[in-house]
Amino acid sequence: MIKEGLEGVLACKSSISRVDVEDGKAVLEYRGYDIHELARHSTYEETAYLLLFGELPSKRELKAFEEELKDLRELPAQIIGLLTHLPPFTHPMVVLRTAISYLGSMDMERHFIDYERSIRKAKSLIAKIPTIIAYFHRIRSGLNLIHPNPDLGHAENFLYMLKGEVPEKIESKALDVDLILHADHELNASTFAARVAASTLADMYACVVAATGTLMGPLHGGAAQKVMEMFREIAVPWRAEEYVLRKLERRERIMGFGHRVYRGVMDPRTIELRNLAKRLAKVKDSKWFEIAEEVAKAVYKHKNLLPNVDFYSACVYACLGIPEDLYIPIFAMGRIAGWTAHIIEQYTNNRLMRPRAFYTGERKRKYVPLSSRTERLDL
Ligand code: COA
């Protein structure tokens, strides 16, 4: 039987994250730890450690991991050169996948997929992706580069490199929680793409490039950017319902709603992001949360759909003053921990992913030599 979109298909075993619905409530756990607890008590660095190594770190282990990430943040001069030469209008996700590919070309151990070297590459990618995003943004804006600051944590340092000033505590905490919530999500499309590439024993950079390209689509990570475009179009809360009805009448999708797995139940990440967006909107005096709430009410009323992770993250990024085309790269900045953990898991217990297709095309046609073919009139 064909399962279009591989819906409900179990494609591999994994012990990284559990996505489930229990007693009518959605569950998301990373390595057995509830996402709500991680969002409230952990940090992105600790969560990345948990995803990569399977256990929460001790104090000493966490400190060592944080120091390693700090040491790996700076980019080689060649990558900075690449960021300078790319056209400034290039979408930052295209920049990111190009820079990751370039980093691969510079790694003499690119082809090795053993555990130790894979962990080294994973740490390097987790540390460097924020720098690639921030540097490209400053270069395209004609601003000087702000180099990584080893006194600052992962999220805090990213905002510092992006904007040139140390963020307020509430800002860095909000981004940190957002990154935790985006760090992994079982076999979502981009992680699946990474695992398909890993199942051919392709190198880690190639797998992450596959994941980065897949994340960009509007049905996946691209939704957050589209959500913000929608908020801008709506502009005032009282226009939200009218906008939603118009979209639904035209049978168009409303970005930031619906989920393949959480059908009819609230995505647990959305609960955390909504709280975060609400707090931030109050502090920053932002109108986007109010618009978001009206959109969510209208979509539930007229289509019975719930918001997903991308919906309130758009509000959070807007409150942090992050440009819209950086929303997907920030998703990647969080998800890189999950991608690399999944790639390593695939390498460790591999079987080539090679499904079949149900053939629906023509059969047994007779080859006609070029000289005997007639031109089609509609060409
Ligand atoms: N807006 C409007 N209608 C939607 C919708 C949305 N965002 N998401 C799903 N639906 C509708 C479909 O049109 C369909 O309605 P119908 O039965 O009346 O035809 C029904 O809900 C089921 O949709 P289906 O296409 O089977 O869901 P899916 O599992 O294939 O899709 C998504 C999952 C995420 C691709 C889909 O919900 C979507 O496109 N969302 C918008 C993009 C987005 O936010 N992506 C981020 C995901 S985290």
Coordinates of C-alpha atoms and ligand atoms in Angstrom, one line a residue:
M1 CA 0.0 0.0 0.0
I2 CA 1.3 3.5 -0.8
K3 CA 1.6 6.0 2.0
E4 CA 1.7 9.4 0.3
G5 CA 4.1 11.7 2.2
L6 CA 5.2 8.6 4.1
E7 CA 2.5 9.5 6.6
G8 CA 2.7 7.2 9.7
V9 CA 5.5 5.1 8.2
L10 CA 8.2 4.0 10.7
A11 CA 11.4 4.5 8.7
C12 CA 14.1 3.8 11.3
K13 CA 14.7 3.3 15.1
S14 CA 15.8 6.3 17.1
S15 CA 16.4 7.1 20.8
I16 CA 16.8 10.8 20.3
S17 CA 13.4 12.3 20.6
R18 CA 9.9 11.0 21.2
V19 CA 6.9 12.6 19.6
D20 CA 3.6 11.1 20.7
V21 CA 0.0 11.7 21.7
E22 CA -0.9 10.3 25.1
D23 CA -4.3 10.7 26.8
G24 CA -5.3 13.3 24.2
K25 CA -2.1 15.4 25.0
A26 CA 0.9 15.8 22.8
V27 CA 4.2 14.6 24.2
L28 CA 7.7 15.7 23.1
E29 CA 10.8 14.3 24.9
Y30 CA 14.5 14.7 24.1
R31 CA 16.3 11.5 25.2
G32 CA 13.4 10.9 27.6
Y33 CA 13.3 14.4 29.1
D34 CA 10.0 16.4 28.7
I35 CA 10.3 19.5 26.5
H36 CA 8.5 21.7 29.0
E37 CA 11.1 20.9 31.7
L38 CA 14.0 21.5 29.3
A39 CA 12.4 24.8 28.1
R40 CA 12.0 26.0 31.6
H41 CA 15.3 24.8 33.2
S42 CA 17.9 23.9 30.6
T43 CA 20.0 25.9 28.2
Y44 CA 20.6 25.4 24.5
E45 CA 24.2 24.2 25.2
E46 CA 23.0 21.7 27.8
T47 CA 20.2 20.5 25.4
A48 CA 22.7 20.1 22.5
Y49 CA 24.9 18.0 24.8
L50 CA 21.9 15.9 25.8
L51 CA 20.9 15.3 22.2
L52 CA 24.5 14.5 21.1
F53 CA 25.6 12.3 24.0
G54 CA 22.2 10.9 25.3
E55 CA 22.7 12.1 28.9
L56 CA 22.5 15.4 30.8
P57 CA 26.0 16.7 31.4
S58 CA 27.5 17.1 34.9
K59 CA 28.7 20.6 35.8
R60 CA 32.2 19.9 34.7
E61 CA 31.1 18.2 31.4
L62 CA 28.8 21.2 30.6
K63 CA 31.5 23.7 31.3
A64 CA 34.0 21.8 29.1
F65 CA 31.4 21.6 26.3
E66 CA 30.5 25.3 26.5
E67 CA 34.3 26.2 26.3
E68 CA 34.7 23.9 23.3
L69 CA 31.8 25.6 21.5
K70 CA 33.2 29.0 22.3
D71 CA 36.6 28.1 20.9
L72 CA 35.0 26.9 17.6
R73 CA 32.9 30.0 17.0
E74 CA 35.2 32.0 14.8
L75 CA 35.1 31.4 11.0
P76 CA 38.1 30.6 8.8
A77 CA 39.1 33.6 6.6
Q78 CA 38.0 31.8 3.4
I79 CA 34.4 31.5 4.8
I80 CA 34.4 35.2 5.6
G81 CA 35.6 35.8 2.0
L82 CA 32.8 33.7 0.7
L83 CA 30.2 35.7 2.7
T84 CA 31.7 38.9 1.3
H85 CA 31.5 37.7 -2.3
L86 CA 27.9 36.3 -2.3
P87 CA 25.4 38.8 -3.7
P88 CA 23.9 40.7 -0.7
F89 CA 20.4 39.8 -1.9
T90 CA 21.1 36.1 -1.5
H91 CA 18.6 34.4 0.9
P92 CA 20.5 33.7 4.2
M93 CA 19.5 30.0 4.0
V94 CA 21.2 29.8 0.6
V95 CA 24.2 31.5 2.2
L96 CA 24.1 29.0 5.1
R97 CA 24.0 25.9 3.0
T98 CA 26.8 27.2 0.7
A99 CA 29.0 28.1 3.7
I100 CA 28.4 24.7 5.3
S101 CA 29.4 23.0 2.0
Y102 CA 32.5 25.2 1.9
L103 CA 33.4 24.3 5.5
G104 CA 33.2 20.7 4.4
S105 CA 35.7 21.3 1.5
M106 CA 38.2 22.7 4.1
D107 CA 37.9 19.8 6.5
M108 CA 40.7 17.3 5.6
E109 CA 38.8 14.7 7.7
R110 CA 35.5 15.3 5.8
H111 CA 35.2 11.7 4.6
F112 CA 35.7 10.0 8.1
I113 CA 32.4 9.1 9.7
D114 CA 33.7 7.5 12.9
Y115 CA 32.1 8.6 16.2
E116 CA 34.9 10.8 17.5
R117 CA 35.4 12.8 14.3
S118 CA 31.6 13.1 13.8
I119 CA 31.2 14.6 17.3
R120 CA 34.1 17.0 16.5
K121 CA 32.3 18.1 13.3
A122 CA 28.9 18.4 15.1
K123 CA 30.4 20.7 17.7
S124 CA 32.1 22.8 15.0
L125 CA 28.8 23.2 13.1
I126 CA 26.8 24.0 16.2
A127 CA 29.4 26.7 17.1
K128 CA 29.8 28.2 13.6
I129 CA 26.3 28.4 12.2
P130 CA 25.4 31.4 14.4
T131 CA 28.6 33.2 13.3
I132 CA 27.8 32.5 9.6
I133 CA 24.3 34.0 10.0
A134 CA 25.4 37.0 12.0
Y135 CA 28.5 37.8 9.8
F136 CA 26.5 37.6 6.5
H137 CA 23.8 39.8 7.9
R138 CA 26.4 42.5 8.9
I139 CA 28.3 42.2 5.6
R140 CA 25.1 42.6 3.5
S141 CA 24.1 45.6 5.7
G142 CA 27.5 47.3 5.2
L143 CA 28.4 46.9 8.9
N144 CA 31.6 45.9 10.5
L145 CA 31.9 42.3 11.8
I146 CA 31.4 41.8 15.5
H147 CA 33.6 38.9 16.5
P148 CA 32.4 36.2 19.0
N149 CA 32.6 37.2 22.6
P150 CA 33.7 34.2 24.9
D151 CA 32.1 35.8 27.9
L152 CA 28.7 35.3 26.4
G153 CA 26.5 32.2 26.1
H154 CA 25.4 30.7 22.8
A155 CA 22.2 32.6 22.2
E156 CA 23.5 35.8 23.9
N157 CA 26.6 35.8 21.7
F158 CA 24.5 35.4 18.5
L159 CA 22.4 38.4 19.3
Y160 CA 25.6 40.3 20.2
M161 CA 27.3 39.4 16.9
L162 CA 24.1 40.3 15.0
K163 CA 23.3 43.6 16.5
G164 CA 26.6 44.8 18.0
E165 CA 25.4 45.2 21.5
V166 CA 25.0 42.7 24.4
P167 CA 21.3 41.9 24.6
E168 CA 19.0 42.3 27.6
K169 CA 18.7 39.2 29.7
I170 CA 15.0 38.6 28.7
E171 CA 16.1 38.7 25.0
S172 CA 18.9 36.2 25.3
K173 CA 16.7 33.9 27.5
A174 CA 13.9 34.1 24.9
L175 CA 16.2 33.1 22.0
D176 CA 17.8 30.4 24.2
V177 CA 14.4 28.8 24.9
D178 CA 13.4 29.1 21.2
L179 CA 16.6 27.2 20.2
I180 CA 15.9 24.5 22.8
L181 CA 12.3 24.1 21.4
H182 CA 13.7 23.8 17.8
A183 CA 16.6 21.5 18.6
D184 CA 15.0 18.3 17.5
H185 CA 11.7 16.8 16.4
E186 CA 12.1 13.1 15.4
L187 CA 11.8 12.4 11.7
N188 CA 10.7 15.9 10.4
A189 CA 11.4 16.4 6.7
S190 CA 14.9 18.0 7.1
T191 CA 16.1 15.4 9.7
F192 CA 14.8 12.7 7.4
A193 CA 16.7 14.3 4.5
A194 CA 19.9 14.3 6.7
R195 CA 19.3 10.6 7.6
V196 CA 18.7 9.6 4.0
A197 CA 22.1 11.2 3.0
A198 CA 23.8 9.7 6.1
S199 CA 22.4 6.2 5.1
T200 CA 24.5 6.4 1.9
L201 CA 27.5 7.1 4.3
A202 CA 27.8 10.6 2.8
D203 CA 30.0 13.0 4.9
M204 CA 28.4 15.0 7.7
Y205 CA 28.6 18.3 5.8
A206 CA 26.7 16.8 2.8
C207 CA 24.0 15.5 5.2
V208 CA 23.6 18.9 6.8
V209 CA 23.5 20.6 3.4
A210 CA 20.6 18.2 2.5
A211 CA 18.9 19.1 5.7
T212 CA 19.4 22.9 5.3
G213 CA 18.0 22.8 1.8
T214 CA 14.9 20.8 3.0
L215 CA 14.3 23.1 5.9
M216 CA 13.9 26.1 3.7
G217 CA 10.6 25.0 2.1
P218 CA 7.4 26.9 3.3
L219 CA 5.7 23.7 4.4
H220 CA 8.6 23.2 6.9
G221 CA 11.0 25.8 8.4
G222 CA 10.0 28.4 5.8
A223 CA 6.7 28.8 7.5
A224 CA 7.9 31.3 10.2
Q225 CA 9.0 33.8 7.6
K226 CA 5.6 33.5 5.9
V227 CA 3.8 33.9 9.2
M228 CA 5.5 37.3 9.7
E229 CA 4.6 38.3 6.1
M230 CA 1.0 37.4 7.0
F231 CA 1.1 39.5 10.2
R232 CA 2.4 42.4 8.3
E233 CA -0.4 42.1 5.7
I234 CA -3.1 41.9 8.4
A235 CA -1.4 44.9 10.2
V236 CA -4.2 45.4 12.8
P237 CA -5.9 42.7 15.0
W238 CA -9.5 43.4 13.9
R239 CA -8.5 42.5 10.3
A240 CA -7.4 39.0 11.3
E241 CA -10.7 37.1 10.9
E242 CA -11.5 38.7 7.5
Y243 CA -8.0 37.7 6.3
V244 CA -8.4 34.1 7.5
L245 CA -11.8 33.7 5.9
R246 CA -10.5 35.1 2.6
K247 CA -7.6 32.6 2.6
L248 CA -9.9 29.7 3.5
E249 CA -12.4 30.6 0.8
R250 CA -9.6 30.5 -1.8
R251 CA -8.5 27.1 -0.2
E252 CA -5.1 28.6 0.5
R253 CA -3.0 27.3 3.5
I254 CA -2.5 29.6 6.4
M255 CA 1.1 29.4 7.5
G256 CA 1.9 28.4 11.0
F257 CA -1.1 26.1 11.3
G258 CA -1.5 22.3 11.2
H259 CA 0.9 19.5 11.8
R260 CA 1.4 16.0 10.3
V261 CA 1.7 14.4 13.8
Y262 CA 0.0 16.7 16.2
R263 CA -3.5 16.5 14.7
G264 CA -6.1 18.0 16.9
V265 CA -3.7 18.4 19.8
M266 CA -1.6 21.4 20.7
D267 CA 2.1 21.1 19.8
P268 CA 3.8 21.3 23.2
R269 CA 6.4 23.7 21.7
T270 CA 3.7 26.1 20.8
I271 CA 2.5 26.3 24.4
E272 CA 6.0 27.4 25.5
L273 CA 6.5 29.7 22.6
R274 CA 3.1 31.4 23.2
N275 CA 4.1 32.1 26.8
L276 CA 7.4 33.4 25.6
A277 CA 5.8 35.6 22.9
K278 CA 3.3 37.0 25.3
R279 CA 5.9 38.0 27.9
L280 CA 8.2 39.5 25.3
A281 CA 5.4 41.4 23.6
K282 CA 4.5 43.1 26.9
V283 CA 8.1 44.1 27.6
K284 CA 8.7 45.3 24.0
D285 CA 5.3 46.8 23.6
S286 CA 4.8 44.8 20.3
K287 CA 1.5 44.5 18.5
W288 CA 2.3 41.2 16.8
F289 CA 1.2 39.0 19.7
E290 CA -2.2 40.5 19.7
I291 CA -2.5 40.0 15.9
A292 CA -1.3 36.4 16.3
E293 CA -4.0 35.7 19.0
E294 CA -6.7 36.9 16.7
V295 CA -5.4 34.8 13.8
A296 CA -5.2 31.7 16.0
K297 CA -8.8 32.3 17.2
A298 CA -10.1 32.7 13.7
V299 CA -8.3 29.7 12.3
Y300 CA -9.6 27.5 15.1
K301 CA -13.1 28.8 14.7
H302 CA -13.3 28.4 10.9
K303 CA -11.0 25.4 10.2
N304 CA -10.4 23.8 13.6
L305 CA -6.6 23.9 13.2
L306 CA -4.1 24.7 15.9
P307 CA -0.9 26.8 15.6
N308 CA 2.4 25.0 15.2
V309 CA 5.9 25.8 16.4
D310 CA 6.5 28.4 13.6
F311 CA 3.5 30.5 14.5
Y312 CA 4.6 32.1 17.8
S313 CA 8.3 31.9 17.0
A314 CA 7.6 34.6 14.4
C315 CA 6.3 36.8 17.2
V316 CA 9.4 36.1 19.3
Y317 CA 11.8 36.9 16.5
A318 CA 9.9 40.1 15.6
C319 CA 10.1 41.2 19.3
L320 CA 13.9 40.5 19.2
G321 CA 14.2 42.8 16.2
I322 CA 15.4 39.9 13.9
P323 CA 15.0 40.5 10.1
E324 CA 12.4 38.1 8.6
D325 CA 14.7 36.3 6.3
L326 CA 16.8 35.2 9.3
Y327 CA 13.9 33.3 10.8
I328 CA 14.7 30.0 8.9
P329 CA 18.5 30.2 9.6
I330 CA 17.7 30.6 13.3
F331 CA 15.5 27.5 13.1
A332 CA 18.6 25.8 11.5
M333 CA 20.8 27.2 14.3
G334 CA 18.6 25.3 16.8
R335 CA 18.0 22.2 14.7
I336 CA 21.7 21.6 14.0
A337 CA 22.0 19.8 17.3
G338 CA 19.2 17.3 16.3
W339 CA 20.5 16.9 12.8
T340 CA 24.0 16.0 13.8
A341 CA 22.7 13.6 16.6
H342 CA 20.5 11.9 14.0
I343 CA 23.4 11.7 11.4
I344 CA 25.6 10.1 14.1
E345 CA 22.8 7.7 15.1
Q346 CA 22.3 6.7 11.4
Y347 CA 26.0 6.1 10.9
T348 CA 26.2 4.0 14.0
N349 CA 23.3 1.7 13.0
N350 CA 23.0 2.0 9.3
R351 CA 20.9 0.5 6.6
L352 CA 20.7 2.3 3.2
M353 CA 17.3 4.1 2.9
R354 CA 15.9 3.1 -0.4
P355 CA 12.1 2.9 -0.6
R356 CA 10.2 2.0 -3.7
A357 CA 7.8 3.9 -5.9
F358 CA 4.5 2.6 -7.4
Y359 CA 5.1 3.0 -11.1
T360 CA 2.2 4.9 -12.9
G361 CA 3.9 5.8 -16.3
E362 CA 3.8 4.3 -19.7
R363 CA 5.1 0.8 -20.4
K364 CA 7.0 -1.1 -23.1
R365 CA 7.0 1.8 -25.6
K366 CA 8.8 1.4 -28.9
Y367 CA 11.9 3.6 -29.3
V368 CA 11.5 6.0 -32.4
P369 CA 14.8 7.3 -33.9
L370 CA 15.2 11.1 -33.8
S371 CA 15.0 11.4 -37.6
S372 CA 11.6 9.7 -37.6
R373 CA 10.0 11.8 -34.9
T374 CA 7.4 14.4 -35.8
E375 CA 7.4 17.8 -34.2
R376 CA 4.7 18.4 -31.6
L377 CA 2.6 21.4 -32.6
D378 CA 2.1 22.7 -29.1
L379 CA 5.9 23.2 -28.5
Ligands
COA1 N1 -4.2 26.1 6.4 C1 -5.3 25.7 5.9 N2 -5.7 24.5 5.9 C2 -4.9 23.5 6.3 C3 -3.6 23.9 6.8 C4 -3.3 25.2 6.9 N3 -2.1 25.6 7.4 N4 -3.0 22.7 7.2 C5 -3.8 21.7 6.9 N5 -4.9 22.2 6.4 C6 -6.1 21.5 5.9 C7 -5.9 20.9 4.6 O1 -6.3 21.7 3.5 C8 -6.9 19.7 4.7 O2 -8.2 20.2 4.6 P1 -9.4 19.4 3.9 O3 -9.4 18.1 4.6 O4 -10.5 20.3 4.0 O5 -8.9 19.3 2.5 C9 -6.7 19.2 6.1 O6 -6.3 20.4 6.9 C10 -5.6 18.2 6.3 O7 -4.4 18.6 5.7 P2 -3.2 17.7 5.2 O8 -2.7 18.3 3.9 O9 -3.6 16.3 5.2 O10 -2.2 17.9 6.3 P3 -0.7 17.4 6.2 O11 -0.4 16.5 7.3 O12 -0.3 17.0 4.8 O13 0.0 18.8 6.4 C11 1.3 20.6 7.0 C12 0.8 19.2 7.4 C13 2.2 21.1 8.2 C14 2.2 20.5 5.7 C15 0.2 21.5 6.8 O14 -0.6 21.6 8.0 C16 0.6 22.9 6.3 O15 0.7 23.1 5.1 N6 0.7 23.9 7.2 C17 1.2 25.2 6.8 C18 2.7 25.3 6.7 C19 3.3 25.2 8.1 O16 2.9 25.9 9.0 N7 4.4 24.4 8.2 C20 5.1 24.3 9.4 C21 4.9 22.9 10.0 S1 5.7 22.8 11.6

